[in-house]
PDB file of C-alpha atoms in Angstrom:
ATOM      1  CA  UNK A 802     144.867 247.753 -73.984  1.00 45.00           C
ATOM      2  CA  UNK A 803     145.837 244.085 -73.776  1.00 45.00           C
ATOM      3  CA  UNK A 804     144.476 243.941 -70.247  1.00 46.00           C
ATOM      4  CA  UNK A 805     141.252 245.550 -71.443  1.00 45.00           C
ATOM      5  CA  UNK A 806     140.850 242.965 -74.254  1.00 42.00           C
ATOM      6  CA  UNK A 807     141.569 240.055 -71.937  1.00 49.00           C
ATOM      7  CA  UNK A 808     138.947 241.329 -69.460  1.00 45.00           C
ATOM      8  CA  UNK A 809     136.397 241.686 -72.272  1.00 52.00           C
ATOM      9  CA  UNK A 810     137.261 238.229 -73.633  1.00 52.00           C
ATOM     10  CA  UNK A 811     136.982 236.659 -70.195  1.00 49.00           C
ATOM     11  CA  UNK A 812     133.666 238.424 -69.578  1.00 53.00           C
ATOM     12  CA  UNK A 813     132.334 237.247 -72.935  1.00 51.00           C
ATOM     13  CA  UNK A 814     133.347 233.618 -72.208  1.00 50.00           C
ATOM     14  CA  UNK A 815     131.719 233.759 -68.773  1.00 50.00           C
ATOM     15  CA  UNK A 816     128.570 235.274 -70.237  1.00 51.00           C
ATOM     16  CA  UNK A 817     128.248 232.556 -72.867  1.00 51.00           C
ATOM     17  CA  UNK A 818     128.895 229.737 -70.420  1.00 55.00           C
ATOM     18  CA  UNK A 819     126.362 231.134 -67.952  1.00 55.00           C
ATOM     19  CA  UNK A 820     123.580 231.366 -70.514  1.00 55.00           C
ATOM     20  CA  UNK A 821     123.477 227.726 -71.685  1.00 55.00           C
ATOM     21  CA  UNK A 822     120.615 226.341 -73.709  1.00 59.00           C
ATOM     22  CA  UNK A 823     118.504 225.171 -70.769  1.00 59.00           C
ATOM     23  CA  UNK A 824     118.651 221.503 -71.765  1.00 62.00           C
ATOM     24  CA  UNK A 825     120.871 220.616 -68.836  1.00 61.00           C
ATOM     25  CA  UNK A 826     118.508 222.267 -66.353  1.00 62.00           C
ATOM     26  CA  UNK A 827     115.493 220.624 -67.972  1.00 52.00           C
ATOM     27  CA  UNK A 828     117.159 217.207 -67.781  1.00 51.00           C
ATOM     28  CA  UNK A 829     117.965 217.759 -64.098  1.00 53.00           C
ATOM     29  CA  UNK A 830     114.367 218.809 -63.382  1.00 56.00           C
ATOM     30  CA  UNK A 831     112.987 215.764 -65.215  1.00 53.00           C
ATOM     31  CA  UNK A 832     115.303 213.438 -63.278  1.00 50.00           C
ATOM     32  CA  UNK A 833     114.261 215.066 -59.999  1.00 48.00           C
ATOM     33  CA  UNK A 834     110.579 214.688 -60.925  1.00 46.00           C
ATOM     34  CA  UNK A 835     111.095 211.012 -61.794  1.00 47.00           C
ATOM     35  CA  UNK A 836     112.865 210.406 -58.462  1.00 46.00           C
ATOM     36  CA  UNK A 837     110.078 212.234 -56.648  1.00 44.00           C
ATOM     37  CA  UNK A 838     107.397 210.156 -58.390  1.00 46.00           C
ATOM     38  CA  UNK A 839     109.250 206.930 -57.604  1.00 47.00           C
ATOM     39  CA  UNK A 840     109.597 207.902 -53.944  1.00 45.00           C
ATOM     40  CA  UNK A 841     105.907 208.866 -53.800  1.00 50.00           C
ATOM     41  CA  UNK A 842     104.962 205.441 -55.129  1.00 84.00           C
ATOM     42  CA  UNK A 843     106.948 203.685 -52.378  1.00 93.00           C
ATOM     43  CA  UNK A 844     105.361 203.092 -48.989  1.00 94.00           C
ATOM     44  CA  UNK A 845     107.445 202.020 -45.995  1.00 95.00           C
ATOM     45  CA  UNK A 846     105.458 199.421 -44.037  1.00 95.00           C
ATOM     46  CA  UNK A 847     107.597 199.686 -40.880  1.00 93.00           C
ATOM     47  CA  UNK A 848     104.815 201.763 -39.304  1.00 94.00           C
ATOM     48  CA  UNK A 849     102.936 198.444 -39.123  1.00 94.00           C
ATOM     49  CA  UNK A 850     106.031 196.599 -37.792  1.00 93.00           C
ATOM     50  CA  UNK A 851     106.658 194.997 -41.177  1.00 95.00           C
ATOM     51  CA  UNK A 852     110.242 195.273 -42.530  1.00 95.00           C
ATOM     52  CA  UNK A 853     108.867 195.620 -46.056  1.00 96.00           C
ATOM     53  CA  UNK A 854     108.404 198.228 -48.765  1.00 96.00           C
ATOM     54  CA  UNK A 855     105.353 198.559 -50.974  1.00 96.00           C
ATOM     55  CA  UNK A 856     106.123 199.848 -54.459  1.00 96.00           C
ATOM     56  CA  UNK A 857     102.938 200.814 -56.224  1.00 95.00           C
ATOM     57  CA  UNK A 858     102.718 200.060 -59.946  1.00 90.00           C
ATOM     58  CA  UNK A 859     102.848 203.023 -62.319  1.00 89.00           C
ATOM     59  CA  UNK A 860      99.497 204.730 -62.783  1.00 88.00           C
ATOM     60  CA  UNK A 861      97.939 203.439 -59.552  1.00 91.00           C
ATOM     61  CA  UNK A 862      96.284 205.904 -57.181  1.00 92.00           C
ATOM     62  CA  UNK A 863      97.617 206.499 -53.675  1.00 93.00           C
ATOM     63  CA  UNK A 864      96.996 203.324 -51.626  1.00 95.00           C
ATOM     64  CA  UNK A 865      94.779 203.039 -48.578  1.00 95.00           C
ATOM     65  CA  UNK A 866      96.322 200.934 -45.799  1.00 96.00           C
ATOM     66  CA  UNK A 867      94.235 199.360 -43.045  1.00 96.00           C
ATOM     67  CA  UNK A 868      95.611 197.199 -40.234  1.00 95.00           C
ATOM     68  CA  UNK A 869      93.126 194.434 -39.375  1.00 93.00           C
ATOM     69  CA  UNK A 870      94.120 193.729 -35.785  1.00 90.00           C
ATOM     70  CA  UNK A 871      91.645 190.890 -35.229  1.00 90.00           C
ATOM     71  CA  UNK A 872      93.267 188.774 -37.961  1.00 91.00           C
ATOM     72  CA  UNK A 873      96.758 190.317 -38.000  1.00 92.00           C
ATOM     73  CA  UNK A 874      96.746 191.449 -41.633  1.00 95.00           C
ATOM     74  CA  UNK A 875      97.576 194.668 -43.399  1.00 97.00           C
ATOM     75  CA  UNK A 876      95.076 195.362 -46.177  1.00 97.00           C
ATOM     76  CA  UNK A 877      96.275 197.574 -49.029  1.00 97.00           C
ATOM     77  CA  UNK A 878      93.857 198.862 -51.650  1.00 96.00           C
ATOM     78  CA  UNK A 879      94.391 201.300 -54.511  1.00 96.00           C
ATOM     79  CA  UNK A 880      91.529 201.762 -56.925  1.00 92.00           C
ATOM     80  CA  UNK A 881      89.680 198.813 -58.447  1.00 92.00           C
ATOM     81  CA  UNK A 882      92.706 196.937 -59.809  1.00 93.00           C
ATOM     82  CA  UNK A 883      94.918 196.613 -56.706  1.00 96.00           C
ATOM     83  CA  UNK A 884      94.015 194.910 -53.414  1.00 97.00           C
ATOM     84  CA  UNK A 885      96.465 192.851 -51.353  1.00 97.00           C
ATOM     85  CA  UNK A 886      96.861 191.603 -47.806  1.00 97.00           C
ATOM     86  CA  UNK A 887     100.155 191.121 -45.961  1.00 97.00           C
ATOM     87  CA  UNK A 888     100.479 188.925 -42.876  1.00 96.00           C
ATOM     88  CA  UNK A 889     103.280 187.353 -40.875  1.00 96.00           C
ATOM     89  CA  UNK A 890     102.839 183.658 -41.595  1.00 93.00           C
ATOM     90  CA  UNK A 891     105.264 180.847 -42.355  1.00 91.00           C
ATOM     91  CA  UNK A 892     105.386 179.811 -46.003  1.00 90.00           C
ATOM     92  CA  UNK A 893     103.243 176.746 -46.673  1.00 90.00           C
ATOM     93  CA  UNK A 894     102.983 176.284 -50.417  1.00 91.00           C
ATOM     94  CA  UNK A 895     102.226 172.560 -50.042  1.00 93.00           C
ATOM     95  CA  UNK A 896      99.170 173.301 -47.886  1.00 94.00           C
ATOM     96  CA  UNK A 897      97.908 175.822 -50.433  1.00 94.00           C
ATOM     97  CA  UNK A 898      98.361 173.391 -53.317  1.00 95.00           C
ATOM     98  CA  UNK A 899      96.571 170.651 -51.371  1.00 95.00           C
ATOM     99  CA  UNK A 900      93.690 173.036 -50.593  1.00 95.00           C
ATOM    100  CA  UNK A 901      93.408 173.924 -54.289  1.00 95.00           C
ATOM    101  CA  UNK A 902      93.277 170.245 -55.268  1.00 95.00           C
ATOM    102  CA  UNK A 903      90.615 169.449 -52.634  1.00 96.00           C
ATOM    103  CA  UNK A 904      88.352 172.355 -53.606  1.00 94.00           C
ATOM    104  CA  UNK A 905      85.017 170.759 -54.555  1.00 92.00           C
ATOM    105  CA  UNK A 906      83.387 173.978 -55.728  1.00 91.00           C
ATOM    106  CA  UNK A 907      85.946 175.429 -58.150  1.00 92.00           C
ATOM    107  CA  UNK A 908      88.420 174.070 -60.663  1.00 94.00           C
ATOM    108  CA  UNK A 909      91.871 175.471 -59.835  1.00 95.00           C
ATOM    109  CA  UNK A 910      94.799 175.531 -62.240  1.00 95.00           C
ATOM    110  CA  UNK A 911      98.315 176.646 -61.342  1.00 96.00           C
ATOM    111  CA  UNK A 912      99.449 179.295 -63.827  1.00 97.00           C
ATOM    112  CA  UNK A 913     102.899 180.100 -62.439  1.00 96.00           C
ATOM    113  CA  UNK A 914     104.927 178.518 -59.665  1.00 95.00           C
ATOM    114  CA  UNK A 915     108.278 179.426 -58.142  1.00 95.00           C
ATOM    115  CA  UNK A 916     109.593 178.732 -54.626  1.00 94.00           C
ATOM    116  CA  UNK A 917     108.331 182.194 -53.537  1.00 95.00           C
ATOM    117  CA  UNK A 918     105.218 182.632 -55.689  1.00 97.00           C
ATOM    118  CA  UNK A 919     102.118 180.719 -56.701  1.00 97.00           C
ATOM    119  CA  UNK A 920      99.649 182.199 -59.204  1.00 98.00           C
ATOM    120  CA  UNK A 921      96.521 180.192 -59.890  1.00 97.00           C
ATOM    121  CA  UNK A 922      93.284 180.414 -61.835  1.00 96.00           C
ATOM    122  CA  UNK A 923      89.916 179.482 -60.296  1.00 95.00           C
ATOM    123  CA  UNK A 924      86.738 178.907 -62.255  1.00 93.00           C
ATOM    124  CA  UNK A 925      83.393 177.329 -61.608  1.00 90.00           C
ATOM    125  CA  UNK A 926      82.860 174.218 -63.771  1.00 87.00           C
ATOM    126  CA  UNK A 927      79.302 175.243 -64.678  1.00 88.00           C
ATOM    127  CA  UNK A 928      80.200 178.896 -65.449  1.00 85.00           C
ATOM    128  CA  UNK A 929      83.526 179.154 -67.243  1.00 78.00           C
ATOM    129  CA  UNK A 930      82.909 182.838 -68.011  1.00 83.00           C
ATOM    130  CA  UNK A 931      83.543 183.724 -64.363  1.00 87.00           C
ATOM    131  CA  UNK A 932      87.303 183.320 -63.895  1.00 92.00           C
ATOM    132  CA  UNK A 933      89.334 184.461 -60.903  1.00 94.00           C
ATOM    133  CA  UNK A 934      93.106 184.765 -60.749  1.00 96.00           C
ATOM    134  CA  UNK A 935      94.809 184.684 -57.352  1.00 97.00           C
ATOM    135  CA  UNK A 936      98.322 184.679 -55.969  1.00 97.00           C
ATOM    136  CA  UNK A 937     100.246 183.986 -52.816  1.00 97.00           C
ATOM    137  CA  UNK A 938     103.816 185.147 -52.427  1.00 97.00           C
ATOM    138  CA  UNK A 939     106.163 184.490 -49.537  1.00 97.00           C
ATOM    139  CA  UNK A 940     108.773 187.060 -48.511  1.00 96.00           C
ATOM    140  CA  UNK A 941     111.440 186.602 -45.838  1.00 95.00           C
ATOM    141  CA  UNK A 942     112.826 189.696 -44.118  1.00 94.00           C
ATOM    142  CA  UNK A 943     114.806 190.040 -40.887  1.00 92.00           C
ATOM    143  CA  UNK A 944     114.335 186.326 -40.167  1.00 93.00           C
ATOM    144  CA  UNK A 945     110.541 186.632 -40.370  1.00 95.00           C
ATOM    145  CA  UNK A 946     108.212 185.124 -42.994  1.00 96.00           C
ATOM    146  CA  UNK A 947     105.406 187.085 -44.606  1.00 97.00           C
ATOM    147  CA  UNK A 948     102.588 186.058 -46.915  1.00 97.00           C
ATOM    148  CA  UNK A 949     101.415 188.536 -49.538  1.00 97.00           C
ATOM    149  CA  UNK A 950      98.164 187.615 -51.275  1.00 97.00           C
ATOM    150  CA  UNK A 951      95.391 189.206 -53.273  1.00 97.00           C
ATOM    151  CA  UNK A 952      92.240 190.099 -51.401  1.00 94.00           C
ATOM    152  CA  UNK A 953      89.778 187.285 -51.984  1.00 89.00           C
ATOM    153  CA  UNK A 954      86.619 189.345 -51.642  1.00 89.00           C
ATOM    154  CA  UNK A 955      85.025 188.519 -54.981  1.00 86.00           C
ATOM    155  CA  UNK A 956      86.891 191.150 -56.985  1.00 90.00           C
ATOM    156  CA  UNK A 957      87.843 189.818 -60.409  1.00 92.00           C
ATOM    157  CA  UNK A 958      91.475 190.584 -61.269  1.00 95.00           C
ATOM    158  CA  UNK A 959      93.135 189.950 -64.602  1.00 94.00           C
ATOM    159  CA  UNK A 960      96.346 187.951 -64.764  1.00 96.00           C
ATOM    160  CA  UNK A 961      98.234 191.216 -65.411  1.00 96.00           C
ATOM    161  CA  UNK A 962      96.686 192.761 -62.270  1.00 96.00           C
ATOM    162  CA  UNK A 963      97.762 189.724 -60.259  1.00 97.00           C
ATOM    163  CA  UNK A 964     101.331 189.911 -61.539  1.00 97.00           C
ATOM    164  CA  UNK A 965     101.518 193.626 -60.692  1.00 96.00           C
ATOM    165  CA  UNK A 966     100.225 193.008 -57.183  1.00 97.00           C
ATOM    166  CA  UNK A 967     102.538 190.027 -56.648  1.00 96.00           C
ATOM    167  CA  UNK A 968     105.601 192.116 -57.456  1.00 96.00           C
ATOM    168  CA  UNK A 969     104.628 195.161 -55.368  1.00 96.00           C
ATOM    169  CA  UNK A 970     106.052 194.132 -51.971  1.00 96.00           C
ATOM    170  CA  UNK A 971     109.816 193.967 -51.387  1.00 93.00           C
ATOM    171  CA  UNK A 972     112.188 193.692 -48.474  1.00 93.00           C
ATOM    172  CA  UNK A 973     113.579 196.988 -47.256  1.00 85.00           C
ATOM    173  CA  UNK A 974     117.032 197.778 -48.552  1.00 76.00           C
ATOM    174  CA  UNK A 975     119.572 198.612 -45.830  1.00 66.00           C
ATOM    175  CA  UNK A 976     120.156 202.337 -45.436  1.00 60.00           C
TER     176      UNK A 976
END
């Protein structure tokens, strides 16, 4: 009889522990979905011989990548609010700043400056309603220097768009 009760008790305990409330499984599924979404938003640029990763901002569509062989740039576009170009070029912030100062057509103002990033605002003196924000960022990976910049094709980006684009490219983390 005691053996019978212990078997029933053990079976009851196993039954209750196996049922659970489903919260643990739901949490695991949500974590897996978040990891999957994060991985889907990351693009390895090694296919283009660039030791870099592109991490798309949340809510952006899947990017279109186009290698422009004639000028040695990788163009990345995703919707209307994301367009960058990546090229292997030594960092030359002083040249960029000098070019901005010499610009006779537009008035350029530096908005943010760090050793790796320059964000600036360009506007025409006779039409202050038309304002462009641009950035150039320099990334070093595997002893090589890369310039990441917004596409200067006349698309008007907000300062928030520029900041999102400027932070989208990273060095690859070692495996």
